């Protein structure tokens, strides 16, 4: 019982911390950014207008610009360094994000690997990559 109360106390402390608010703002801003990515990627890949990798690149370009604006001005506002210190770090994290998403696209849609449908990569792109990028942004970019 004491362990459960201790765990609940830590959860409550985290909920009241700055990190909890940042995570909620990051989720909203990231949801919007991911929605923009999906709105670009899906028709390009789904209708076969281009390859999945080219669609991924187009979605990335839209997402990185909107993501920097949303995250620097809202998600992590007032948390850490000035824009001159964060912009290059944010770009490095966004390149990691692009690389991760390119990996998901390759792994899940390439004919030589799993050869799945165009929409399979959206699952890890929506649920795995954002968690990693939140941690990188919180602990390194906007620290």
PDB file of C-alpha atoms in Angstrom:
ATOM      1  CA  UNK A   1       0.000   0.000   0.000  1.00  0.00           C
ATOM      2  CA  UNK A   2       2.852   2.391   0.805  1.00  0.00           C
ATOM      3  CA  UNK A   3       4.422   1.745  -2.599  1.00  0.00           C
ATOM      4  CA  UNK A   4       1.129   2.561  -4.327  1.00  0.00           C
ATOM      5  CA  UNK A   5       0.781   5.799  -2.341  1.00  0.00           C
ATOM      6  CA  UNK A   6       4.368   6.724  -3.133  1.00  0.00           C
ATOM      7  CA  UNK A   7       3.759   6.075  -6.812  1.00  0.00           C
ATOM      8  CA  UNK A   8       0.569   8.151  -6.739  1.00  0.00           C
ATOM      9  CA  UNK A   9       2.443  10.953  -4.995  1.00  0.00           C
ATOM     10  CA  UNK A  10       5.105  10.968  -7.713  1.00  0.00           C
ATOM     11  CA  UNK A  11       2.438  10.923 -10.403  1.00  0.00           C
ATOM     12  CA  UNK A  12       0.705  13.904  -8.792  1.00  0.00           C
ATOM     13  CA  UNK A  13       4.023  15.755  -8.483  1.00  0.00           C
ATOM     14  CA  UNK A  14       4.766  15.120 -12.166  1.00  0.00           C
ATOM     15  CA  UNK A  15       1.236  16.211 -13.148  1.00  0.00           C
ATOM     16  CA  UNK A  16       1.810  19.559 -11.454  1.00  0.00           C
ATOM     17  CA  UNK A  17       5.273  19.995 -12.939  1.00  0.00           C
ATOM     18  CA  UNK A  18       6.206  22.027 -15.972  1.00  0.00           C
ATOM     19  CA  UNK A  19       6.926  18.826 -17.900  1.00  0.00           C
ATOM     20  CA  UNK A  20       3.305  17.703 -17.760  1.00  0.00           C
ATOM     21  CA  UNK A  21       2.103  20.945 -19.321  1.00  0.00           C
ATOM     22  CA  UNK A  22       4.792  20.716 -21.958  1.00  0.00           C
ATOM     23  CA  UNK A  23       3.810  17.161 -22.780  1.00  0.00           C
ATOM     24  CA  UNK A  24       0.160  18.177 -23.240  1.00  0.00           C
ATOM     25  CA  UNK A  25       1.125  21.173 -25.417  1.00  0.00           C
ATOM     26  CA  UNK A  26       3.599  18.983 -27.337  1.00  0.00           C
ATOM     27  CA  UNK A  27       0.867  16.402 -27.934  1.00  0.00           C
ATOM     28  CA  UNK A  28      -1.531  19.040 -29.278  1.00  0.00           C
ATOM     29  CA  UNK A  29       1.091  20.792 -31.426  1.00  0.00           C
ATOM     30  CA  UNK A  30       2.555  17.459 -32.485  1.00  0.00           C
ATOM     31  CA  UNK A  31      -0.913  16.215 -33.347  1.00  0.00           C
ATOM     32  CA  UNK A  32      -1.441  19.231 -35.599  1.00  0.00           C
ATOM     33  CA  UNK A  33       1.993  18.804 -37.158  1.00  0.00           C
ATOM     34  CA  UNK A  34       1.473  15.077 -37.656  1.00  0.00           C
ATOM     35  CA  UNK A  35      -1.940  15.819 -39.129  1.00  0.00           C
ATOM     36  CA  UNK A  36      -0.287  18.125 -41.668  1.00  0.00           C
ATOM     37  CA  UNK A  37       2.316  15.450 -42.410  1.00  0.00           C
ATOM     38  CA  UNK A  38      -0.442  12.874 -42.908  1.00  0.00           C
ATOM     39  CA  UNK A  39      -2.450  15.271 -45.113  1.00  0.00           C
ATOM     40  CA  UNK A  40       0.566  15.594 -47.420  1.00  0.00           C
ATOM     41  CA  UNK A  41       1.837  11.980 -47.252  1.00  0.00           C
ATOM     42  CA  UNK A  42      -1.481  10.150 -47.600  1.00  0.00           C
ATOM     43  CA  UNK A  43      -2.737  11.428 -50.964  1.00  0.00           C
ATOM     44  CA  UNK A  44       0.724  11.325 -52.521  1.00  0.00           C
ATOM     45  CA  UNK A  45       1.373   7.741 -51.409  1.00  0.00           C
ATOM     46  CA  UNK A  46      -2.215   6.493 -51.303  1.00  0.00           C
ATOM     47  CA  UNK A  47      -3.130   7.523 -54.838  1.00  0.00           C
ATOM     48  CA  UNK A  48       0.246   6.406 -56.124  1.00  0.00           C
ATOM     49  CA  UNK A  49       1.158   9.913 -57.315  1.00  0.00           C
ATOM     50  CA  UNK A  50       4.697   9.282 -56.101  1.00  0.00           C
ATOM     51  CA  UNK A  51       6.713   6.755 -54.133  1.00  0.00           C
ATOM     52  CA  UNK A  52       6.189   6.434 -50.400  1.00  0.00           C
ATOM     53  CA  UNK A  53       9.668   7.875 -49.743  1.00  0.00           C
ATOM     54  CA  UNK A  54       9.032  10.999 -51.828  1.00  0.00           C
ATOM     55  CA  UNK A  55       5.675  11.411 -50.087  1.00  0.00           C
ATOM     56  CA  UNK A  56       7.486  11.037 -46.750  1.00  0.00           C
ATOM     57  CA  UNK A  57       9.955  13.788 -47.725  1.00  0.00           C
ATOM     58  CA  UNK A  58       7.150  16.135 -48.780  1.00  0.00           C
ATOM     59  CA  UNK A  59       5.314  15.503 -45.509  1.00  0.00           C
ATOM     60  CA  UNK A  60       8.536  16.051 -43.564  1.00  0.00           C
ATOM     61  CA  UNK A  61       9.159  19.475 -45.126  1.00  0.00           C
ATOM     62  CA  UNK A  62       5.680  20.670 -44.158  1.00  0.00           C
ATOM     63  CA  UNK A  63       5.942  19.138 -40.672  1.00  0.00           C
ATOM     64  CA  UNK A  64       9.393  20.519 -39.812  1.00  0.00           C
ATOM     65  CA  UNK A  65       8.436  24.117 -40.587  1.00  0.00           C
ATOM     66  CA  UNK A  66       5.104  23.982 -38.776  1.00  0.00           C
ATOM     67  CA  UNK A  67       6.629  21.932 -35.948  1.00  0.00           C
ATOM     68  CA  UNK A  68       9.386  24.432 -35.225  1.00  0.00           C
ATOM     69  CA  UNK A  69       6.936  27.318 -35.122  1.00  0.00           C
ATOM     70  CA  UNK A  70       4.463  25.508 -32.871  1.00  0.00           C
ATOM     71  CA  UNK A  71       6.985  23.904 -30.520  1.00  0.00           C
ATOM     72  CA  UNK A  72       9.301  26.885 -30.102  1.00  0.00           C
ATOM     73  CA  UNK A  73       6.489  29.390 -29.585  1.00  0.00           C
ATOM     74  CA  UNK A  74       4.005  27.271 -27.679  1.00  0.00           C
ATOM     75  CA  UNK A  75       4.983  23.743 -26.574  1.00  0.00           C
ATOM     76  CA  UNK A  76       8.277  24.751 -24.940  1.00  0.00           C
ATOM     77  CA  UNK A  77       7.740  28.504 -24.599  1.00  0.00           C
ATOM     78  CA  UNK A  78       9.751  30.002 -21.785  1.00  0.00           C
ATOM     79  CA  UNK A  79      11.693  26.764 -21.342  1.00  0.00           C
ATOM     80  CA  UNK A  80      15.384  27.247 -21.876  1.00  0.00           C
ATOM     81  CA  UNK A  81      17.526  28.700 -24.586  1.00  0.00           C
ATOM     82  CA  UNK A  82      16.925  31.430 -27.131  1.00  0.00           C
ATOM     83  CA  UNK A  83      15.910  30.704 -30.722  1.00  0.00           C
ATOM     84  CA  UNK A  84      19.500  31.016 -31.986  1.00  0.00           C
ATOM     85  CA  UNK A  85      20.455  28.156 -29.667  1.00  0.00           C
ATOM     86  CA  UNK A  86      17.427  25.990 -30.381  1.00  0.00           C
ATOM     87  CA  UNK A  87      16.936  26.250 -34.145  1.00  0.00           C
ATOM     88  CA  UNK A  88      19.942  24.128 -35.163  1.00  0.00           C
ATOM     89  CA  UNK A  89      19.196  21.572 -32.428  1.00  0.00           C
ATOM     90  CA  UNK A  90      15.565  21.393 -33.495  1.00  0.00           C
ATOM     91  CA  UNK A  91      16.745  20.795 -37.064  1.00  0.00           C
ATOM     92  CA  UNK A  92      18.994  17.929 -35.894  1.00  0.00           C
ATOM     93  CA  UNK A  93      16.061  16.351 -34.010  1.00  0.00           C
ATOM     94  CA  UNK A  94      13.849  16.844 -37.054  1.00  0.00           C
ATOM     95  CA  UNK A  95      16.448  15.061 -39.190  1.00  0.00           C
ATOM     96  CA  UNK A  96      16.365  12.199 -36.692  1.00  0.00           C
ATOM     97  CA  UNK A  97      12.569  12.219 -36.974  1.00  0.00           C
ATOM     98  CA  UNK A  98      12.798  12.181 -40.766  1.00  0.00           C
ATOM     99  CA  UNK A  99      15.275   9.309 -40.613  1.00  0.00           C
ATOM    100  CA  UNK A 100      13.059   7.340 -38.244  1.00  0.00           C
ATOM    101  CA  UNK A 101      10.002   7.920 -40.414  1.00  0.00           C
ATOM    102  CA  UNK A 102      11.968   6.989 -43.543  1.00  0.00           C
ATOM    103  CA  UNK A 103      12.982   3.787 -41.793  1.00  0.00           C
ATOM    104  CA  UNK A 104       9.324   2.999 -40.977  1.00  0.00           C
ATOM    105  CA  UNK A 105       8.314   3.674 -44.597  1.00  0.00           C
ATOM    106  CA  UNK A 106      11.125   1.483 -45.933  1.00  0.00           C
ATOM    107  CA  UNK A 107      10.567  -1.342 -43.438  1.00  0.00           C
ATOM    108  CA  UNK A 108       6.817  -1.509 -43.798  1.00  0.00           C
ATOM    109  CA  UNK A 109       6.232  -0.733 -47.495  1.00  0.00           C
ATOM    110  CA  UNK A 110       9.341  -1.759 -49.442  1.00  0.00           C
ATOM    111  CA  UNK A 111       8.793  -4.783 -51.663  1.00  0.00           C
ATOM    112  CA  UNK A 112      12.069  -6.329 -50.488  1.00  0.00           C
ATOM    113  CA  UNK A 113      11.073  -6.150 -46.813  1.00  0.00           C
ATOM    114  CA  UNK A 114       7.466  -6.352 -45.507  1.00  0.00           C
ATOM    115  CA  UNK A 115       5.700  -5.012 -48.640  1.00  0.00           C
ATOM    116  CA  UNK A 116       2.760  -3.671 -46.678  1.00  0.00           C
ATOM    117  CA  UNK A 117       0.240  -1.077 -47.821  1.00  0.00           C
ATOM    118  CA  UNK A 118       1.128   2.633 -47.932  1.00  0.00           C
ATOM    119  CA  UNK A 119      -0.657   3.380 -44.624  1.00  0.00           C
ATOM    120  CA  UNK A 120       1.262   0.925 -42.411  1.00  0.00           C
ATOM    121  CA  UNK A 121       4.088   3.403 -41.634  1.00  0.00           C
ATOM    122  CA  UNK A 122       1.552   5.860 -40.234  1.00  0.00           C
ATOM    123  CA  UNK A 123       1.211   3.702 -37.101  1.00  0.00           C
ATOM    124  CA  UNK A 124       4.803   4.092 -35.798  1.00  0.00           C
ATOM    125  CA  UNK A 125       4.944   7.601 -37.293  1.00  0.00           C
ATOM    126  CA  UNK A 126       1.961   8.548 -35.115  1.00  0.00           C
ATOM    127  CA  UNK A 127       2.881   6.647 -31.943  1.00  0.00           C
ATOM    128  CA  UNK A 128       6.641   5.968 -31.749  1.00  0.00           C
ATOM    129  CA  UNK A 129       8.473   8.847 -33.403  1.00  0.00           C
ATOM    130  CA  UNK A 130       6.591  11.588 -31.470  1.00  0.00           C
ATOM    131  CA  UNK A 131       7.508  10.123 -28.079  1.00  0.00           C
ATOM    132  CA  UNK A 132      11.192  10.023 -28.950  1.00  0.00           C
ATOM    133  CA  UNK A 133      11.157  13.537 -30.400  1.00  0.00           C
ATOM    134  CA  UNK A 134       9.391  14.894 -27.306  1.00  0.00           C
ATOM    135  CA  UNK A 135      12.158  13.539 -25.111  1.00  0.00           C
ATOM    136  CA  UNK A 136      14.887  14.896 -27.399  1.00  0.00           C
ATOM    137  CA  UNK A 137      13.212  18.313 -27.575  1.00  0.00           C
ATOM    138  CA  UNK A 138      12.637  18.483 -23.821  1.00  0.00           C
ATOM    139  CA  UNK A 139      16.034  17.210 -22.734  1.00  0.00           C
ATOM    140  CA  UNK A 140      18.285  18.686 -25.416  1.00  0.00           C
ATOM    141  CA  UNK A 141      16.704  21.321 -27.691  1.00  0.00           C
ATOM    142  CA  UNK A 142      14.585  23.420 -25.325  1.00  0.00           C
ATOM    143  CA  UNK A 143      16.336  22.557 -22.066  1.00  0.00           C
TER     144      UNK A 143
END
